[in-house]
mmCIF file of C-alpha atoms in Angstrom:
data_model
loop_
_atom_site.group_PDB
_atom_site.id
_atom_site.type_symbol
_atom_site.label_atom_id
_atom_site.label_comp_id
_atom_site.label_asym_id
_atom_site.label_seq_id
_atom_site.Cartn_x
_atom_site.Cartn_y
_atom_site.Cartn_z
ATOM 1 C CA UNK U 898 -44.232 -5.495 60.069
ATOM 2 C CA UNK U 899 -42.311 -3.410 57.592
ATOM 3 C CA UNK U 900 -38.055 -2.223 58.052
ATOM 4 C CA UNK U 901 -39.675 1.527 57.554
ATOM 5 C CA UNK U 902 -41.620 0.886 61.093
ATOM 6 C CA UNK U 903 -37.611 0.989 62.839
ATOM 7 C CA UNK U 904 -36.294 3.864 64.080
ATOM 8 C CA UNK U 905 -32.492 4.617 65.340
ATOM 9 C CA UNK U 906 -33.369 5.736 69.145
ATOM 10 C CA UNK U 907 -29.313 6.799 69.534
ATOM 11 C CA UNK U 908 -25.627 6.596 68.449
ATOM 12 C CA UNK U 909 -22.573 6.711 70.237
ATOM 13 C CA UNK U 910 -18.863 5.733 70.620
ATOM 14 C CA UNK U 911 -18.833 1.937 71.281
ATOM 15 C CA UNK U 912 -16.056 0.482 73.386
ATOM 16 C CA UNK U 913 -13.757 -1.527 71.490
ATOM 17 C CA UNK U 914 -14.537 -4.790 74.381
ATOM 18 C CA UNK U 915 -17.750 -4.578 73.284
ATOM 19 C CA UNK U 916 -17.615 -5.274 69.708
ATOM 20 C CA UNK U 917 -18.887 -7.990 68.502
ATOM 21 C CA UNK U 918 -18.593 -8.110 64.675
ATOM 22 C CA UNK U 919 -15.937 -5.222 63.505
ATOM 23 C CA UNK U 920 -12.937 -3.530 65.113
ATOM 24 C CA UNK U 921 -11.006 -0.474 64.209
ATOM 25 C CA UNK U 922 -7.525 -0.864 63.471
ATOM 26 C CA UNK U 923 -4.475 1.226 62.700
ATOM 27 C CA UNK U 924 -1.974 0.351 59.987
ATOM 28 C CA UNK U 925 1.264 2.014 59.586
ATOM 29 C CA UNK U 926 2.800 1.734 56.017
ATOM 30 C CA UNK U 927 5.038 3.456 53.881
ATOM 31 C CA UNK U 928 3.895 5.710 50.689
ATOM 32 C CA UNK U 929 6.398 5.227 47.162
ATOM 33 C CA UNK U 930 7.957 8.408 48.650
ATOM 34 C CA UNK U 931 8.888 6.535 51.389
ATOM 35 C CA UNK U 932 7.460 8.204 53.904
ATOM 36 C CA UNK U 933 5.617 6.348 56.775
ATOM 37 C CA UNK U 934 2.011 7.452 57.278
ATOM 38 C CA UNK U 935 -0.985 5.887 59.363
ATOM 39 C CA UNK U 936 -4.132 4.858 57.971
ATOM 40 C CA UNK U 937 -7.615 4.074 59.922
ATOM 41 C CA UNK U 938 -10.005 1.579 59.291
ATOM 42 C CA UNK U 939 -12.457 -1.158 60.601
ATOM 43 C CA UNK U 940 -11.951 -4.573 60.030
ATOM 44 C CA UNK U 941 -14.430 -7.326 60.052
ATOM 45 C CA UNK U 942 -14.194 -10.168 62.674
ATOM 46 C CA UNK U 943 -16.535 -12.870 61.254
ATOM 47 C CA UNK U 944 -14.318 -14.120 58.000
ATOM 48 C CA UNK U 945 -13.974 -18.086 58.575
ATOM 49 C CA UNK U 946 -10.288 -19.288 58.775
ATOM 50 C CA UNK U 947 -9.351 -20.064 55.437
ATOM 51 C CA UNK U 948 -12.046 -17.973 53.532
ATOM 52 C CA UNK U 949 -10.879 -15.621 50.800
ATOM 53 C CA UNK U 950 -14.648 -13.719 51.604
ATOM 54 C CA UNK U 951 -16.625 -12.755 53.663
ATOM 55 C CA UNK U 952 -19.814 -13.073 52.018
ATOM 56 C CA UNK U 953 -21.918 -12.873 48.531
ATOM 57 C CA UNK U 954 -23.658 -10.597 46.859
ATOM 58 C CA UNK U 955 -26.898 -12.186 45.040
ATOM 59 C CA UNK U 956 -27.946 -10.973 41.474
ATOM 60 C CA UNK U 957 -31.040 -13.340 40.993
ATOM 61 C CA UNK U 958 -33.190 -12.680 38.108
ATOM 62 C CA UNK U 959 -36.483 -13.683 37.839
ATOM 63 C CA UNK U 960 -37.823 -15.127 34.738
ATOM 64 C CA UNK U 961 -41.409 -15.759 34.302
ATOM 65 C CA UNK U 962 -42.905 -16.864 30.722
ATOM 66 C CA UNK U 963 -43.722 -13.770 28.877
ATOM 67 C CA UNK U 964 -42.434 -11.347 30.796
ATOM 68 C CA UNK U 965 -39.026 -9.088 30.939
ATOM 69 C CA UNK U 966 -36.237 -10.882 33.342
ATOM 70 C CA UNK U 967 -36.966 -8.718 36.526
ATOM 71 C CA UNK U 968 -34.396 -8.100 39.072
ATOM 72 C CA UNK U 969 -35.137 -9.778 42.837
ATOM 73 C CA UNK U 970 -34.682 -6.791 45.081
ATOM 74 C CA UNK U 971 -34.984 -6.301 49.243
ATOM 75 C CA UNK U 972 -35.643 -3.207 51.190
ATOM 76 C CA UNK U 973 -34.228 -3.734 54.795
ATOM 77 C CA UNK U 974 -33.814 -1.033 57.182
ATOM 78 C CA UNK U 975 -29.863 -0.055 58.186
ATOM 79 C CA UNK U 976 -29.309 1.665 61.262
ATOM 80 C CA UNK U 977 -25.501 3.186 59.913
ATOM 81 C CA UNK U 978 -27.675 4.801 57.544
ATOM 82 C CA UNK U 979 -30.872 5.764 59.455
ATOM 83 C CA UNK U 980 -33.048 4.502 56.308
ATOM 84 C CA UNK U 981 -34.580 1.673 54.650
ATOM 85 C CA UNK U 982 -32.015 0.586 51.851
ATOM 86 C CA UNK U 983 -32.657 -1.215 48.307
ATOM 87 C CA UNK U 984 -30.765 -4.298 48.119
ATOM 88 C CA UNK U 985 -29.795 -7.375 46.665
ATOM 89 C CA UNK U 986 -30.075 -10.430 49.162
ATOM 90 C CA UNK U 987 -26.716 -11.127 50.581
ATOM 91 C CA UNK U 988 -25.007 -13.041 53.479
ATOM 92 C CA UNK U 989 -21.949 -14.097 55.386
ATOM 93 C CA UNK U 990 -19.984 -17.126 54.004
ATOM 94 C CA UNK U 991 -20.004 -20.132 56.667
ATOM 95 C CA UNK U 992 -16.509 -22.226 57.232
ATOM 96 C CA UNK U 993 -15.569 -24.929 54.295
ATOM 97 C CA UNK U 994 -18.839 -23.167 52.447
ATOM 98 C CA UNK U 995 -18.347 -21.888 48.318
ATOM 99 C CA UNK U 996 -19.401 -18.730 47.266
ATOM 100 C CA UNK U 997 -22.481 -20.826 45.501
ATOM 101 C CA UNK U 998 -23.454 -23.159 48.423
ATOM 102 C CA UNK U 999 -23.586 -20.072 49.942
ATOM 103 C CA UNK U 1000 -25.973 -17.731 47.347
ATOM 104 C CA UNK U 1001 -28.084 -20.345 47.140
ATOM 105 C CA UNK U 1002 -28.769 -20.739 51.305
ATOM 106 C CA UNK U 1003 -29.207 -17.282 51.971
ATOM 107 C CA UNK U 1004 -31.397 -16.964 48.949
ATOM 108 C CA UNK U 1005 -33.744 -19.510 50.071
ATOM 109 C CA UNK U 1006 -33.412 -18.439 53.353
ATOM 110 C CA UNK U 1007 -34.066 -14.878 53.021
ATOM 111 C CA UNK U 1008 -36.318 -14.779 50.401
ATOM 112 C CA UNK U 1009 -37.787 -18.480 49.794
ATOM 113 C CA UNK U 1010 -36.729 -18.575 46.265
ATOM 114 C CA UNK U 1011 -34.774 -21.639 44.804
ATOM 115 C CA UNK U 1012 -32.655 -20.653 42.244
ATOM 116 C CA UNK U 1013 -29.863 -22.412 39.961
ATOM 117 C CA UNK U 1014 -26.483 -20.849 39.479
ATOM 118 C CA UNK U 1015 -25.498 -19.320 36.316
ATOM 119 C CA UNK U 1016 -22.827 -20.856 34.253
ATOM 120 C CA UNK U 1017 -20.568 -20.907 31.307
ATOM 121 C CA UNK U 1018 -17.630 -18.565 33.133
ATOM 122 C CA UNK U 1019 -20.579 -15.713 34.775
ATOM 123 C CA UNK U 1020 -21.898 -17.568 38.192
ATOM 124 C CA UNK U 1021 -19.491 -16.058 40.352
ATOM 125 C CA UNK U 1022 -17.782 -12.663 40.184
ATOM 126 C CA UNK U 1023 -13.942 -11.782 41.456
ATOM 127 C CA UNK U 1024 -13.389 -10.806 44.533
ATOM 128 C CA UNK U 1025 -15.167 -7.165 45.175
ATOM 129 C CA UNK U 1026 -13.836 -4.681 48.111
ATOM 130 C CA UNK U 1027 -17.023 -2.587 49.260
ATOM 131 C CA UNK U 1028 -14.923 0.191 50.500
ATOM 132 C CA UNK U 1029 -11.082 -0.332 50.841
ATOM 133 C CA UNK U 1030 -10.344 2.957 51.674
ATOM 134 C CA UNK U 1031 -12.482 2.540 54.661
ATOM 135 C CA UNK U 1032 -13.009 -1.434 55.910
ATOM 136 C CA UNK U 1033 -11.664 -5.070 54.381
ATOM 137 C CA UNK U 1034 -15.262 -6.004 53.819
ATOM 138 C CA UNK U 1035 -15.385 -8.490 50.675
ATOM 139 C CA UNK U 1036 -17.156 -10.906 48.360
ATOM 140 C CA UNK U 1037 -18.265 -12.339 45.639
ATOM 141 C CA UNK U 1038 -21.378 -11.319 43.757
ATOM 142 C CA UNK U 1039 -23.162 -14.968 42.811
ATOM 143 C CA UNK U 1040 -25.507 -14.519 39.440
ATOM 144 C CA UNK U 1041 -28.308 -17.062 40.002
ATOM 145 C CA UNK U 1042 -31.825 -17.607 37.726
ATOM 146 C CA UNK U 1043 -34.968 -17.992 39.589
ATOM 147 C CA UNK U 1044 -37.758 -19.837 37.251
ATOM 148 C CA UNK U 1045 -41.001 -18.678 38.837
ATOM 149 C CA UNK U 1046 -43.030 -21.676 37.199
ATOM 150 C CA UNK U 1047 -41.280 -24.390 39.067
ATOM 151 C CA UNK U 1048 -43.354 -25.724 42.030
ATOM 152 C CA UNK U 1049 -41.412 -24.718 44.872
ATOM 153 C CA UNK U 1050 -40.918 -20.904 44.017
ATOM 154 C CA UNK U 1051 -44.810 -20.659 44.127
ATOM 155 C CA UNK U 1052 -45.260 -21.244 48.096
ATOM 156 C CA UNK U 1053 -42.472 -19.333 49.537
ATOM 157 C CA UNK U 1054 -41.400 -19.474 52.941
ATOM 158 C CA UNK U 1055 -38.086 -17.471 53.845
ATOM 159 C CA UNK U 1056 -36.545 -18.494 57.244
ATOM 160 C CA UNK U 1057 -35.419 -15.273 58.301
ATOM 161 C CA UNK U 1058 -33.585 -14.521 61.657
ATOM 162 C CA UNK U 1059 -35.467 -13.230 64.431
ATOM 163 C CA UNK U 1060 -33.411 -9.630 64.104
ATOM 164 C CA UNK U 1061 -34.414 -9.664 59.672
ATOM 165 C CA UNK U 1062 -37.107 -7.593 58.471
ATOM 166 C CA UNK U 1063 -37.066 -8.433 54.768
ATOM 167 C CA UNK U 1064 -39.377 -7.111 51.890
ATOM 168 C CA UNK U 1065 -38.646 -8.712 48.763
ATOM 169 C CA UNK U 1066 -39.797 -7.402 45.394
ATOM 170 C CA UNK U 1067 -38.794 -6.995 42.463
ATOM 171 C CA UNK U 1068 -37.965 -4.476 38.750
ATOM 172 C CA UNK U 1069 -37.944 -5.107 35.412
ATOM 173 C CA UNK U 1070 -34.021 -4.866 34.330
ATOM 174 C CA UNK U 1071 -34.558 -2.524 31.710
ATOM 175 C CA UNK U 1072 -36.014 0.016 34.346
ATOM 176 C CA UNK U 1073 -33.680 -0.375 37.135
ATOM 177 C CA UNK U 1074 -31.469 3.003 36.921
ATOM 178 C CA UNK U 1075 -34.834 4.583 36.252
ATOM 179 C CA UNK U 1076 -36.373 3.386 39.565
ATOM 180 C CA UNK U 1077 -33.554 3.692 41.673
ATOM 181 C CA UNK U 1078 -33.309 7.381 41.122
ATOM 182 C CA UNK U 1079 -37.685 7.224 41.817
ATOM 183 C CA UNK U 1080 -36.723 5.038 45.359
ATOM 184 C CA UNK U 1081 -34.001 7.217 46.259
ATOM 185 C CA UNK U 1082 -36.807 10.273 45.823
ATOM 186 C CA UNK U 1083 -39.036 8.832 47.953
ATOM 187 C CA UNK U 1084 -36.718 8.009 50.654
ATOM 188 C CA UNK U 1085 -34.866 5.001 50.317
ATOM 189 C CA UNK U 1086 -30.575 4.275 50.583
ATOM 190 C CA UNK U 1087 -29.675 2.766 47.417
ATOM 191 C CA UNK U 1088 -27.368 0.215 48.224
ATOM 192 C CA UNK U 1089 -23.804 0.228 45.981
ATOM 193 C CA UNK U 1090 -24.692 -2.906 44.772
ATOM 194 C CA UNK U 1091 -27.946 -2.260 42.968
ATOM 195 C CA UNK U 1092 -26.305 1.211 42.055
ATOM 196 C CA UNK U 1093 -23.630 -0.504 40.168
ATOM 197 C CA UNK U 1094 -25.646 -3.003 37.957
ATOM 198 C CA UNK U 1095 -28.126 -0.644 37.189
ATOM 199 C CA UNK U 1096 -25.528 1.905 35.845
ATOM 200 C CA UNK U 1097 -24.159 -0.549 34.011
ATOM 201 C CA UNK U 1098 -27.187 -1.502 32.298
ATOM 202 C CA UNK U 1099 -27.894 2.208 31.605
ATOM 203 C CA UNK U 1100 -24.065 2.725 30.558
ATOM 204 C CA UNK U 1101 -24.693 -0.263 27.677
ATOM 205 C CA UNK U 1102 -28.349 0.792 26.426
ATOM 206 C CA UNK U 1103 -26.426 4.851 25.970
ATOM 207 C CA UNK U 1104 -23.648 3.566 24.178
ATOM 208 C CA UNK U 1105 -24.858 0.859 22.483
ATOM 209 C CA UNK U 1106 -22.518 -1.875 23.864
ATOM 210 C CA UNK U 1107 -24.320 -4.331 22.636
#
């Protein structure tokens, strides 16, 4: 079975009793002019009490002798969207969990891989806002390394959730901006996320950061 095999069969206005995961809320707040105004947004229910997150982001590279570090990947169909998206794996933060217990679960869980957290001041990103102008949705991104010749990345078996459709694969880093823009011709949402790092990478090979 394959995410491109769903299909959205309708939309419509969902009663705020019935929500489960989000809620849309209206904040009143004064502008440095000091007028009052009203903003709208949604605002996610599932952040554990005492959490600064509400999830991870998960940059895992796989590194395999003699070959470029390669970028683990996931195309997962989105019904907001109506498309199959290009992602990184990701997941929602559990109560008394760290941002690393927590990459490293949902990466074995979604994907089978068992990776090791990066170190020396880069595992874990600051706090990223998805889209603050529009929802309090957070997290950290976790950068983890996947070693493909250790024993237990060679059998995988993800544990996904009886509502995940997950295909993983994966690109070379040095062609990532290059096949987004080929995904997003044939079809596919480009999630923010993989966006980002791969215009970074493009924005330091064109001016020669390093």
């Amino acid at each position: 079975m394959s995410g491109a095999d769903s299909k959205v069969l309708k939309s419509e206005p969902l009663n705020p009793t019935e929500a489960r995961w989000t809620r849309l809320v209206k904040t009143t707040y004064t502008d440095p002019n000091g007028v009052t105004r009203d903003w709208e947004s949604a605002e996610r229910q599932t952040r554990p009490v005492g959490s600064a997150i509400d999830g991870v982001g998960i940059v895992a590279i796989l590194q395999e002798k003699g070959k470029p570090p390669a970028l683990l990947l996931q195309k997962q169909f989105r019904p907001p969207v109506h498309k199959v998206c290009i992602e990184v794996p990701a997941g929602l933060i559990d109560a008394g969990e760290s941002p690393e217990v927590c990459a490293l679960r949902e990466l074995k869980e979604e994907t089978g891989y068992v990776g090791e957290i990066v170190r020396e001041g880069f595992g874990v990103s600051p706090v990223m806002w998805n889209d603050p102008g529009f929802c309090n949705t957070n997290l950290n991104m976790v950068h983890v390394t996947v070693d493909l010749s250790r024993p237990e990345n060679q059998d995988l078996k993800p544990e996904l959730e009886d509502n995940e459709f997950i295909e993983c694969f994966s690109i070379p880093l040095t062609n990532l901006y290059a096949e987004c823009r080929k995904l997003e011709q044939e079809g596919y949402a480009i999630d923010a996320r993989v966006g980002t790092l791969a215009e970074g990478i493009e924005i330091a090979r064109r001016w020669k950061l390093y």
